[in-house]
Amino acid sequence: MAPVLLLVLLGLVRLGSAEPVDLKKLQAALQDLQVERREMSLRLDMAERELKRVKETPKVAFAASLGGNGLVKATSGNKNLVYTDLLTNVGGAYNANTGEFTTPIRGVYYIRFTANAPSNFPMSAVLYKNNNHIELIAHEQPGGEGSDTASNGAALMLEKGDKLKMMLWTNTQIWDNSNHHSTFSGFLLFSMVDDPPKEFDAEAEMKTLEVSLMQLQAENRGILERLNSTESELKTMRDVPKVAFAVSLGGNGLVKATSGSKTLIYKDVMTNIGQAYNSETGEFTAPIRGVYYIRFTANAPSNFPMSAVLYKNNNLIELIAHEQPGGEGSDTASNGAALMLEKGDKLKMMLWTNTQIWDNSNHHSTFSGFLLFPQ
């Protein structure tokens, strides 16, 4: 029953009208208001808890390179790898002084790393959790002349305070320089700290018939305003554009650069949600400011140097996959990281002069990425 009619009925009762008042109708109308209030309160409670969870989930993404300019070798015991060249550290969970990533919240994290080294000596990069548990490894035996690149990665369930670090096993080596061959990166996919939903206490919400209908209406209006505001804020958060692309060089053979660097145009589009990748120019343009996960894989015969180099805005080398000749056969190398990009930043892949890359319709050499979160 409409609140106006309820007020009229109450007025008749209070003025002592001679006409009989249907108290059952009055009681039913009041119960309708209380039901409406309970339903809005329940929706508000759920919306506010979801908004609180979203707001309290930290944004976490890091990417670091060993840096330096040369070889790191372990000949008398395992050695901590400290990646000092920071590319991204949203949330500040990676410590460039110790090489440790400390999880700020319980959740599922995507962690990956790439290792590069000359192939004349064993190579390793080993991910440890809390100093004693091997999670993932990249390890290569000697293969003669040339260089090797190996990568690994996985989605890991981690508790708050877990520490991840990379180790170099004894009698192995790893190499890097300012072009970021050997990298360590990760990001939070989602938290796992949701509180169980609270049961709605119907008895506590029930009001007696003596409670003022005017007060109940005012409370309902207040709840509705809060509900609309909360749901509007949640909608804004959910309206972040969906951006993901995955492309392959395609074609059927070798691409070689012998007289200067060459832009690699990945024409075989597998995914392009948000249309941020341009298959005519080979460029990915960031549609909003945020942290993006970018990765690439390169394949080529191992009788000639191979490269695939990620550039930002035409002049900044972000990541590289590069192999020296290693005789007969073929090589595959990949790299990837979570990168902080401004709206309009452009990423593209380059083939350095005197190097090559190969692909066919089976997608050996790929370039892909997606938006992790806006900033």
mmCIF file of C-alpha atoms in Angstrom:
data_model
loop_
_atom_site.group_PDB
_atom_site.id
_atom_site.type_symbol
_atom_site.label_atom_id
_atom_site.label_comp_id
_atom_site.label_asym_id
_atom_site.label_seq_id
_atom_site.Cartn_x
_atom_site.Cartn_y
_atom_site.Cartn_z
ATOM 1 C CA MET A 1 0.000 0.000 0.000
ATOM 2 C CA ALA A 2 1.261 3.475 -0.832
ATOM 3 C CA PRO A 3 2.865 5.457 2.012
ATOM 4 C CA VAL A 4 0.473 8.394 1.380
ATOM 5 C CA LEU A 5 -2.523 6.195 2.125
ATOM 6 C CA LEU A 6 -0.820 4.989 5.295
ATOM 7 C CA LEU A 7 -0.410 8.570 6.461
ATOM 8 C CA VAL A 8 -4.056 9.300 5.728
ATOM 9 C CA LEU A 9 -5.105 6.244 7.720
ATOM 10 C CA LEU A 10 -2.902 7.232 10.610
ATOM 11 C CA GLY A 11 -4.270 10.733 10.485
ATOM 12 C CA LEU A 12 -7.801 9.418 10.693
ATOM 13 C CA VAL A 13 -6.877 7.321 13.704
ATOM 14 C CA ARG A 14 -5.167 10.211 15.463
ATOM 15 C CA LEU A 15 -8.049 12.656 14.759
ATOM 16 C CA GLY A 16 -10.522 10.241 16.126
ATOM 17 C CA SER A 17 -12.493 9.849 12.903
ATOM 18 C CA ALA A 18 -15.853 8.225 13.289
ATOM 19 C CA GLU A 19 -15.182 6.100 10.222
ATOM 20 C CA PRO A 20 -13.726 2.691 11.057
ATOM 21 C CA VAL A 21 -10.063 2.163 10.136
ATOM 22 C CA ASP A 22 -8.887 -1.183 8.749
ATOM 23 C CA LEU A 23 -5.958 -1.899 11.067
ATOM 24 C CA LYS A 24 -5.098 -5.027 9.117
ATOM 25 C CA LYS A 25 -4.497 -2.890 6.016
ATOM 26 C CA LEU A 26 -2.401 -0.486 8.067
ATOM 27 C CA GLN A 27 -0.383 -3.365 9.485
ATOM 28 C CA ALA A 28 0.078 -4.944 6.037
ATOM 29 C CA ALA A 29 1.247 -1.633 4.559
ATOM 30 C CA LEU A 30 3.739 -1.189 7.361
ATOM 31 C CA GLN A 31 5.038 -4.695 6.802
ATOM 32 C CA ASP A 32 5.453 -3.901 3.085
ATOM 33 C CA LEU A 33 7.625 -0.939 4.023
ATOM 34 C CA GLN A 34 9.663 -3.082 6.369
ATOM 35 C CA VAL A 35 10.132 -5.759 3.697
ATOM 36 C CA GLU A 36 11.228 -3.072 1.241
ATOM 37 C CA ARG A 37 13.687 -1.754 3.816
ATOM 38 C CA ARG A 38 15.086 -5.212 4.526
ATOM 39 C CA GLU A 39 15.557 -5.938 0.825
ATOM 40 C CA MET A 40 17.351 -2.634 0.259
ATOM 41 C CA SER A 41 19.456 -3.161 3.375
ATOM 42 C CA LEU A 42 20.482 -6.599 2.150
ATOM 43 C CA ARG A 43 21.373 -5.275 -1.309
ATOM 44 C CA LEU A 44 23.257 -2.379 0.280
ATOM 45 C CA ASP A 45 25.159 -4.720 2.602
ATOM 46 C CA MET A 46 26.225 -6.921 -0.319
ATOM 47 C CA ALA A 47 27.143 -3.946 -2.525
ATOM 48 C CA GLU A 48 29.120 -2.206 0.235
ATOM 49 C CA ARG A 49 31.006 -5.404 1.083
ATOM 50 C CA GLU A 50 31.906 -5.928 -2.585
ATOM 51 C CA LEU A 51 32.995 -2.298 -2.920
ATOM 52 C CA LYS A 52 35.090 -2.612 0.266
ATOM 53 C CA ARG A 53 36.738 -5.773 -1.079
ATOM 54 C CA VAL A 54 37.521 -4.111 -4.421
ATOM 55 C CA LYS A 55 38.899 -0.970 -2.752
ATOM 56 C CA GLU A 56 40.974 -2.909 -0.215
ATOM 57 C CA THR A 57 42.505 -5.286 -2.786
ATOM 58 C CA PRO A 58 45.904 -3.757 -3.530
ATOM 59 C CA LYS A 59 47.145 -3.276 -7.070
ATOM 60 C CA VAL A 60 50.316 -5.353 -7.294
ATOM 61 C CA ALA A 61 52.593 -5.716 -10.327
ATOM 62 C CA PHE A 62 56.350 -5.804 -10.676
ATOM 63 C CA ALA A 63 58.937 -6.376 -13.391
ATOM 64 C CA ALA A 64 62.689 -6.256 -12.935
ATOM 65 C CA SER A 65 65.810 -7.109 -14.887
ATOM 66 C CA LEU A 66 69.167 -8.331 -13.564
ATOM 67 C CA GLY A 67 70.736 -5.368 -15.313
ATOM 68 C CA GLY A 68 74.482 -4.913 -15.122
ATOM 69 C CA ASN A 69 76.557 -5.685 -18.150
ATOM 70 C CA GLY A 70 77.766 -9.230 -18.224
ATOM 71 C CA LEU A 71 77.802 -12.642 -16.666
ATOM 72 C CA VAL A 72 76.742 -13.786 -13.192
ATOM 73 C CA LYS A 73 78.245 -17.142 -12.266
ATOM 74 C CA ALA A 74 77.900 -19.413 -9.219
ATOM 75 C CA THR A 75 80.853 -21.753 -8.693
ATOM 76 C CA SER A 76 80.825 -22.384 -4.929
ATOM 77 C CA GLY A 77 77.193 -22.789 -3.887
ATOM 78 C CA ASN A 78 73.827 -21.367 -4.849
ATOM 79 C CA LYS A 79 73.559 -17.606 -5.243
ATOM 80 C CA ASN A 80 70.700 -15.143 -4.758
ATOM 81 C CA LEU A 81 69.803 -13.298 -7.948
ATOM 82 C CA VAL A 82 69.033 -9.654 -7.218
ATOM 83 C CA TYR A 83 67.195 -7.967 -10.089
ATOM 84 C CA THR A 84 68.204 -4.343 -9.583
ATOM 85 C CA ASP A 85 66.883 -2.747 -12.778
ATOM 86 C CA LEU A 86 63.224 -1.971 -11.999
ATOM 87 C CA LEU A 87 60.768 -1.625 -14.874
ATOM 88 C CA THR A 88 57.558 -1.706 -12.801
ATOM 89 C CA ASN A 89 56.830 -1.881 -9.055
ATOM 90 C CA VAL A 90 53.185 -0.958 -8.479
ATOM 91 C CA GLY A 91 52.410 -1.626 -4.811
ATOM 92 C CA GLY A 92 56.080 -1.653 -3.797
ATOM 93 C CA ALA A 93 56.066 -5.410 -3.053
ATOM 94 C CA TYR A 94 59.380 -6.100 -4.824
ATOM 95 C CA ASN A 95 62.583 -5.172 -3.010
ATOM 96 C CA ALA A 96 65.383 -4.310 -5.432
ATOM 97 C CA ASN A 97 67.943 -4.490 -2.623
ATOM 98 C CA THR A 98 67.209 -8.097 -1.650
ATOM 99 C CA GLY A 99 65.635 -9.435 -4.852
ATOM 100 C CA GLU A 100 62.579 -10.612 -2.889
ATOM 101 C CA PHE A 101 58.919 -10.199 -3.765
ATOM 102 C CA THR A 102 56.701 -10.258 -0.646
ATOM 103 C CA THR A 103 52.999 -10.903 -1.140
ATOM 104 C CA PRO A 104 50.911 -8.158 0.508
ATOM 105 C CA ILE A 105 47.689 -10.190 0.499
ATOM 106 C CA ARG A 106 46.539 -13.803 0.205
ATOM 107 C CA GLY A 107 45.670 -14.541 -3.404
ATOM 108 C CA VAL A 108 46.590 -15.997 -6.786
ATOM 109 C CA TYR A 109 49.589 -14.376 -8.464
ATOM 110 C CA TYR A 110 51.019 -14.868 -11.946
ATOM 111 C CA ILE A 111 54.822 -15.166 -11.750
ATOM 112 C CA ARG A 112 57.217 -15.567 -14.663
ATOM 113 C CA PHE A 113 60.913 -15.202 -15.434
ATOM 114 C CA THR A 114 63.290 -15.362 -18.395
ATOM 115 C CA ALA A 115 66.971 -16.340 -18.310
ATOM 116 C CA ASN A 116 69.625 -15.792 -20.952
ATOM 117 C CA ALA A 117 73.278 -16.907 -21.052
ATOM 118 C CA PRO A 118 76.016 -18.137 -23.386
ATOM 119 C CA SER A 119 75.447 -21.798 -24.185
ATOM 120 C CA ASN A 120 79.003 -22.932 -23.373
ATOM 121 C CA PHE A 121 78.177 -23.501 -19.665
ATOM 122 C CA PRO A 122 75.042 -24.633 -17.779
ATOM 123 C CA MET A 123 72.421 -21.923 -17.217
ATOM 124 C CA SER A 124 69.801 -21.707 -14.461
ATOM 125 C CA ALA A 125 67.199 -19.477 -12.850
ATOM 126 C CA VAL A 126 65.224 -21.069 -10.017
ATOM 127 C CA LEU A 127 62.184 -19.625 -8.232
ATOM 128 C CA TYR A 128 62.120 -20.278 -4.463
ATOM 129 C CA LYS A 129 59.283 -19.647 -2.008
ATOM 130 C CA ASN A 130 60.178 -18.802 1.589
ATOM 131 C CA ASN A 131 63.818 -19.792 1.001
ATOM 132 C CA ASN A 132 63.314 -23.536 0.744
ATOM 133 C CA HIS A 133 60.599 -24.547 -1.668
ATOM 134 C CA ILE A 134 61.394 -24.751 -5.385
ATOM 135 C CA GLU A 135 58.396 -23.479 -7.325
ATOM 136 C CA LEU A 136 59.666 -23.233 -10.919
ATOM 137 C CA ILE A 137 62.933 -23.590 -12.804
ATOM 138 C CA ALA A 138 64.588 -22.682 -16.100
ATOM 139 C CA HIS A 139 67.700 -24.797 -16.656
ATOM 140 C CA GLU A 140 69.794 -25.490 -19.750
ATOM 141 C CA GLN A 141 72.765 -27.767 -20.302
ATOM 142 C CA PRO A 142 75.717 -26.562 -22.417
ATOM 143 C CA GLY A 143 75.057 -26.598 -26.149
ATOM 144 C CA GLY A 144 78.272 -25.377 -27.702
ATOM 145 C CA GLU A 145 78.592 -21.960 -29.283
ATOM 146 C CA GLY A 146 75.886 -19.293 -29.169
ATOM 147 C CA SER A 147 73.429 -18.431 -26.389
ATOM 148 C CA ASP A 148 70.290 -19.841 -24.817
ATOM 149 C CA THR A 149 67.091 -18.281 -23.519
ATOM 150 C CA ALA A 150 64.641 -20.121 -21.275
ATOM 151 C CA SER A 151 61.434 -18.993 -19.558
ATOM 152 C CA ASN A 152 58.924 -20.341 -17.081
ATOM 153 C CA GLY A 153 55.801 -19.068 -15.377
ATOM 154 C CA ALA A 154 52.680 -20.105 -13.494
ATOM 155 C CA ALA A 155 49.684 -18.901 -11.500
ATOM 156 C CA LEU A 156 50.564 -19.543 -7.841
ATOM 157 C CA MET A 157 48.372 -19.508 -4.725
ATOM 158 C CA LEU A 158 50.329 -17.496 -2.153
ATOM 159 C CA GLU A 159 49.652 -16.573 1.473
ATOM 160 C CA LYS A 160 50.117 -13.051 2.813
ATOM 161 C CA GLY A 161 53.785 -12.537 3.621
ATOM 162 C CA ASP A 162 55.128 -15.328 1.373
ATOM 163 C CA LYS A 163 58.500 -14.404 -0.109
ATOM 164 C CA LEU A 164 59.607 -15.282 -3.638
ATOM 165 C CA LYS A 165 63.141 -14.947 -4.938
ATOM 166 C CA MET A 166 65.285 -16.230 -7.793
ATOM 167 C CA MET A 167 68.366 -18.356 -7.209
ATOM 168 C CA LEU A 168 71.309 -19.274 -9.420
ATOM 169 C CA TRP A 169 72.303 -22.876 -8.787
ATOM 170 C CA THR A 170 75.930 -23.769 -8.225
ATOM 171 C CA ASN A 171 77.990 -24.384 -11.367
ATOM 172 C CA THR A 172 75.569 -22.433 -13.564
ATOM 173 C CA GLN A 173 75.453 -18.940 -15.033
ATOM 174 C CA ILE A 174 73.084 -16.213 -16.250
ATOM 175 C CA TRP A 175 73.660 -13.075 -18.312
ATOM 176 C CA ASP A 176 72.042 -9.673 -18.773
ATOM 177 C CA ASN A 177 72.672 -6.087 -19.806
ATOM 178 C CA SER A 178 70.666 -2.884 -20.063
ATOM 179 C CA ASN A 179 68.422 -4.406 -22.751
ATOM 180 C CA HIS A 180 66.652 -6.659 -20.201
ATOM 181 C CA HIS A 181 67.379 -10.182 -21.439
ATOM 182 C CA SER A 182 66.970 -11.836 -17.993
ATOM 183 C CA THR A 183 63.824 -10.726 -16.192
ATOM 184 C CA PHE A 184 61.618 -11.534 -13.179
ATOM 185 C CA SER A 185 58.016 -10.318 -12.991
ATOM 186 C CA GLY A 186 54.589 -10.976 -11.551
ATOM 187 C CA PHE A 187 51.219 -9.551 -10.626
ATOM 188 C CA LEU A 188 48.179 -10.244 -8.466
ATOM 189 C CA LEU A 189 45.398 -11.928 -10.441
ATOM 190 C CA PHE A 190 42.803 -11.891 -7.637
ATOM 191 C CA SER A 191 42.629 -11.944 -3.845
ATOM 192 C CA MET A 192 41.369 -14.881 -1.783
ATOM 193 C CA VAL A 193 40.340 -13.059 1.386
ATOM 194 C CA ASP A 194 36.593 -12.631 0.923
ATOM 195 C CA ASP A 195 34.690 -12.759 4.188
ATOM 196 C CA PRO A 196 31.747 -15.177 4.241
ATOM 197 C CA PRO A 197 28.458 -13.345 3.689
ATOM 198 C CA LYS A 198 26.742 -12.320 6.883
ATOM 199 C CA GLU A 199 23.310 -13.737 7.549
ATOM 200 C CA PHE A 200 20.596 -11.127 7.489
ATOM 201 C CA ASP A 201 19.022 -10.722 10.930
ATOM 202 C CA ALA A 202 15.347 -10.262 10.119
ATOM 203 C CA GLU A 203 14.284 -9.980 13.766
ATOM 204 C CA ALA A 204 16.675 -7.118 14.429
ATOM 205 C CA GLU A 205 15.216 -5.258 11.477
ATOM 206 C CA MET A 206 11.588 -5.648 12.438
ATOM 207 C CA LYS A 207 9.963 -2.580 13.913
ATOM 208 C CA THR A 208 6.845 -2.519 15.949
ATOM 209 C CA LEU A 209 3.675 -0.786 14.823
ATOM 210 C CA GLU A 210 4.495 2.103 17.195
ATOM 211 C CA VAL A 211 7.541 3.145 15.121
ATOM 212 C CA SER A 212 6.848 6.241 13.089
ATOM 213 C CA LEU A 213 6.038 5.613 9.444
ATOM 214 C CA MET A 214 7.650 8.921 8.572
ATOM 215 C CA GLN A 215 10.954 7.796 10.123
ATOM 216 C CA LEU A 216 10.775 4.505 8.228
ATOM 217 C CA GLN A 217 10.249 6.330 4.953
ATOM 218 C CA ALA A 218 13.202 8.618 5.688
ATOM 219 C CA GLU A 219 15.406 5.632 6.463
ATOM 220 C CA ASN A 220 14.342 3.961 3.221
ATOM 221 C CA ARG A 221 15.207 7.065 1.255
ATOM 222 C CA GLY A 222 18.639 7.210 2.917
ATOM 223 C CA ILE A 223 19.323 3.565 2.172
ATOM 224 C CA LEU A 224 18.211 4.000 -1.424
ATOM 225 C CA GLU A 225 20.543 6.967 -1.868
ATOM 226 C CA ARG A 226 23.497 5.011 -0.431
ATOM 227 C CA LEU A 227 22.571 1.992 -2.538
ATOM 228 C CA ASN A 228 22.421 4.044 -5.734
ATOM 229 C CA SER A 229 25.743 5.715 -4.921
ATOM 230 C CA THR A 230 27.479 2.419 -4.106
ATOM 231 C CA GLU A 231 26.131 0.602 -7.165
ATOM 232 C CA SER A 232 27.095 3.570 -9.357
ATOM 233 C CA GLU A 233 30.685 3.477 -8.046
ATOM 234 C CA LEU A 234 30.843 -0.274 -8.628
ATOM 235 C CA LYS A 235 29.559 0.218 -12.185
ATOM 236 C CA THR A 236 32.307 2.769 -12.843
ATOM 237 C CA MET A 237 34.919 0.252 -11.689
ATOM 238 C CA ARG A 238 33.404 -2.500 -13.818
ATOM 239 C CA ASP A 239 33.302 -0.272 -16.898
ATOM 240 C CA VAL A 240 37.092 -0.367 -17.307
ATOM 241 C CA PRO A 241 37.710 -1.311 -20.967
ATOM 242 C CA LYS A 242 38.571 -4.917 -21.751
ATOM 243 C CA VAL A 243 41.871 -4.980 -23.633
ATOM 244 C CA ALA A 244 43.670 -8.121 -24.842
ATOM 245 C CA PHE A 245 45.537 -8.996 -28.000
ATOM 246 C CA ALA A 246 47.536 -11.927 -29.361
ATOM 247 C CA VAL A 247 49.127 -11.941 -32.795
ATOM 248 C CA SER A 248 51.586 -13.994 -34.834
ATOM 249 C CA LEU A 249 54.020 -12.918 -37.541
ATOM 250 C CA GLY A 250 52.374 -15.445 -39.829
ATOM 251 C CA GLY A 251 53.643 -15.894 -43.334
ATOM 252 C CA ASN A 252 55.693 -18.919 -44.196
ATOM 253 C CA GLY A 253 59.385 -18.367 -43.767
ATOM 254 C CA LEU A 254 62.215 -16.152 -42.634
ATOM 255 C CA VAL A 255 62.274 -12.415 -41.946
ATOM 256 C CA LYS A 256 65.815 -11.033 -42.016
ATOM 257 C CA ALA A 257 67.245 -7.560 -41.404
ATOM 258 C CA THR A 258 70.599 -6.978 -43.089
ATOM 259 C CA SER A 259 70.641 -3.201 -43.624
ATOM 260 C CA GLY A 260 69.231 -1.625 -40.482
ATOM 261 C CA SER A 261 66.602 -2.507 -37.891
ATOM 262 C CA LYS A 262 63.166 -3.481 -39.139
ATOM 263 C CA THR A 263 59.656 -3.138 -37.698
ATOM 264 C CA LEU A 264 57.990 -6.510 -37.186
ATOM 265 C CA ILE A 265 54.354 -6.482 -38.279
ATOM 266 C CA TYR A 266 52.372 -9.339 -36.792
ATOM 267 C CA LYS A 267 49.582 -9.797 -39.333
ATOM 268 C CA ASP A 268 47.976 -13.016 -38.101
ATOM 269 C CA VAL A 269 45.519 -11.744 -35.441
ATOM 270 C CA MET A 270 44.276 -14.365 -32.978
ATOM 271 C CA THR A 271 42.738 -11.988 -30.416
ATOM 272 C CA ASN A 272 42.140 -8.229 -30.491
ATOM 273 C CA ILE A 273 39.597 -7.327 -27.829
ATOM 274 C CA GLY A 274 39.347 -3.548 -27.628
ATOM 275 C CA GLN A 275 41.014 -3.131 -31.055
ATOM 276 C CA ALA A 276 44.151 -1.608 -29.531
ATOM 277 C CA TYR A 277 46.478 -3.553 -31.853
ATOM 278 C CA ASN A 278 46.910 -2.373 -35.441
ATOM 279 C CA SER A 279 47.844 -5.211 -37.795
ATOM 280 C CA GLU A 280 48.796 -2.717 -40.527
ATOM 281 C CA THR A 281 51.495 -0.974 -38.466
ATOM 282 C CA GLY A 282 52.305 -3.673 -35.899
ATOM 283 C CA GLU A 283 51.664 -1.216 -33.072
ATOM 284 C CA PHE A 284 49.716 -1.677 -29.845
ATOM 285 C CA THR A 285 48.351 1.622 -28.470
ATOM 286 C CA ALA A 286 47.407 1.758 -24.787
ATOM 287 C CA PRO A 287 43.779 3.003 -24.627
ATOM 288 C CA ILE A 288 44.039 4.089 -20.962
ATOM 289 C CA ARG A 289 46.737 4.642 -18.349
ATOM 290 C CA GLY A 290 47.405 1.408 -16.501
ATOM 291 C CA VAL A 291 49.522 -1.678 -15.969
ATOM 292 C CA TYR A 292 49.622 -4.063 -18.931
ATOM 293 C CA TYR A 293 51.156 -7.522 -19.189
ATOM 294 C CA ILE A 294 53.156 -7.804 -22.422
ATOM 295 C CA ARG A 295 55.003 -10.870 -23.714
ATOM 296 C CA PHE A 296 56.527 -12.174 -26.935
ATOM 297 C CA THR A 297 58.163 -15.308 -28.326
ATOM 298 C CA ALA A 298 60.671 -15.532 -31.175
ATOM 299 C CA ASN A 299 61.761 -18.561 -33.186
ATOM 300 C CA ALA A 300 64.441 -18.901 -35.893
ATOM 301 C CA PRO A 301 67.069 -21.260 -37.285
ATOM 302 C CA SER A 302 70.128 -21.209 -35.025
ATOM 303 C CA ASN A 303 72.666 -20.668 -37.838
ATOM 304 C CA PHE A 304 72.303 -16.854 -37.634
ATOM 305 C CA PRO A 305 71.603 -14.371 -34.802
ATOM 306 C CA MET A 306 67.936 -14.038 -33.792
ATOM 307 C CA SER A 307 66.199 -11.072 -32.164
ATOM 308 C CA ALA A 308 62.835 -9.623 -31.160
ATOM 309 C CA VAL A 309 62.993 -6.303 -29.333
ATOM 310 C CA LEU A 310 60.094 -4.464 -27.661
ATOM 311 C CA TYR A 311 60.145 -0.690 -28.140
ATOM 312 C CA LYS A 312 57.956 1.932 -26.462
ATOM 313 C CA ASN A 313 57.155 5.126 -28.380
ATOM 314 C CA ASN A 314 59.816 4.275 -30.993
ATOM 315 C CA ASN A 315 62.895 4.845 -28.853
ATOM 316 C CA LEU A 316 62.900 3.027 -25.517
ATOM 317 C CA ILE A 317 63.913 -0.611 -25.361
ATOM 318 C CA GLU A 318 61.631 -2.338 -22.859
ATOM 319 C CA LEU A 319 62.469 -6.032 -23.303
ATOM 320 C CA ILE A 320 64.481 -8.225 -25.627
ATOM 321 C CA ALA A 321 64.823 -11.809 -26.816
ATOM 322 C CA HIS A 322 68.165 -12.300 -28.537
ATOM 323 C CA GLU A 323 70.164 -15.411 -29.472
ATOM 324 C CA GLN A 324 73.622 -15.843 -30.936
ATOM 325 C CA PRO A 325 74.221 -18.522 -33.593
ATOM 326 C CA GLY A 326 74.443 -22.044 -32.203
ATOM 327 C CA GLY A 327 74.988 -24.268 -35.221
ATOM 328 C CA GLU A 328 72.344 -26.522 -36.708
ATOM 329 C CA GLY A 329 68.736 -26.601 -35.520
ATOM 330 C CA SER A 330 66.492 -23.799 -34.288
ATOM 331 C CA ASP A 331 66.078 -21.584 -31.212
ATOM 332 C CA THR A 332 63.069 -20.234 -29.368
ATOM 333 C CA ALA A 333 63.248 -17.357 -26.873
ATOM 334 C CA SER A 334 60.592 -15.363 -25.044
ATOM 335 C CA ASN A 335 60.290 -12.488 -22.620
ATOM 336 C CA GLY A 336 57.502 -10.667 -20.830
ATOM 337 C CA ALA A 337 56.725 -8.217 -18.040
ATOM 338 C CA ALA A 338 54.034 -6.114 -16.393
ATOM 339 C CA LEU A 339 54.561 -2.572 -17.704
ATOM 340 C CA MET A 340 53.136 0.746 -16.576
ATOM 341 C CA LEU A 341 51.862 2.556 -19.694
ATOM 342 C CA GLU A 342 50.364 5.995 -20.200
ATOM 343 C CA LYS A 343 47.300 6.504 -22.378
ATOM 344 C CA GLY A 344 48.474 6.643 -25.987
ATOM 345 C CA ASP A 345 51.812 4.893 -25.421
ATOM 346 C CA LYS A 346 52.733 2.780 -28.435
ATOM 347 C CA LEU A 347 54.483 -0.585 -28.297
ATOM 348 C CA LYS A 348 55.986 -2.381 -31.261
ATOM 349 C CA MET A 349 58.463 -5.164 -31.950
ATOM 350 C CA MET A 350 61.697 -4.566 -33.877
ATOM 351 C CA LEU A 351 64.131 -6.905 -35.609
ATOM 352 C CA TRP A 352 67.674 -5.681 -35.081
ATOM 353 C CA THR A 353 70.037 -5.424 -38.007
ATOM 354 C CA ASN A 354 71.922 -8.626 -38.878
ATOM 355 C CA THR A 355 69.369 -10.823 -37.109
ATOM 356 C CA GLN A 356 66.435 -12.948 -38.201
ATOM 357 C CA ILE A 357 63.102 -14.371 -37.026
ATOM 358 C CA TRP A 358 60.874 -17.100 -38.429
ATOM 359 C CA ASP A 359 57.212 -18.046 -38.372
ATOM 360 C CA ASN A 360 54.502 -19.916 -40.231
ATOM 361 C CA SER A 361 50.801 -20.570 -39.813
ATOM 362 C CA ASN A 362 51.485 -22.535 -36.595
ATOM 363 C CA HIS A 363 52.292 -19.326 -34.659
ATOM 364 C CA HIS A 364 55.895 -19.874 -33.508
ATOM 365 C CA SER A 365 56.690 -16.146 -33.186
ATOM 366 C CA THR A 366 54.022 -14.222 -31.273
ATOM 367 C CA PHE A 367 53.317 -10.880 -29.588
ATOM 368 C CA SER A 368 50.549 -10.487 -27.000
ATOM 369 C CA GLY A 369 49.325 -8.504 -24.011
ATOM 370 C CA PHE A 370 46.396 -7.451 -21.880
ATOM 371 C CA LEU A 371 45.323 -4.749 -19.415
ATOM 372 C CA LEU A 372 45.810 -5.838 -15.797
ATOM 373 C CA PHE A 373 44.305 -2.757 -14.119
ATOM 374 C CA PRO A 374 43.923 0.995 -14.727
ATOM 375 C CA GLN A 375 45.926 3.554 -12.774
#
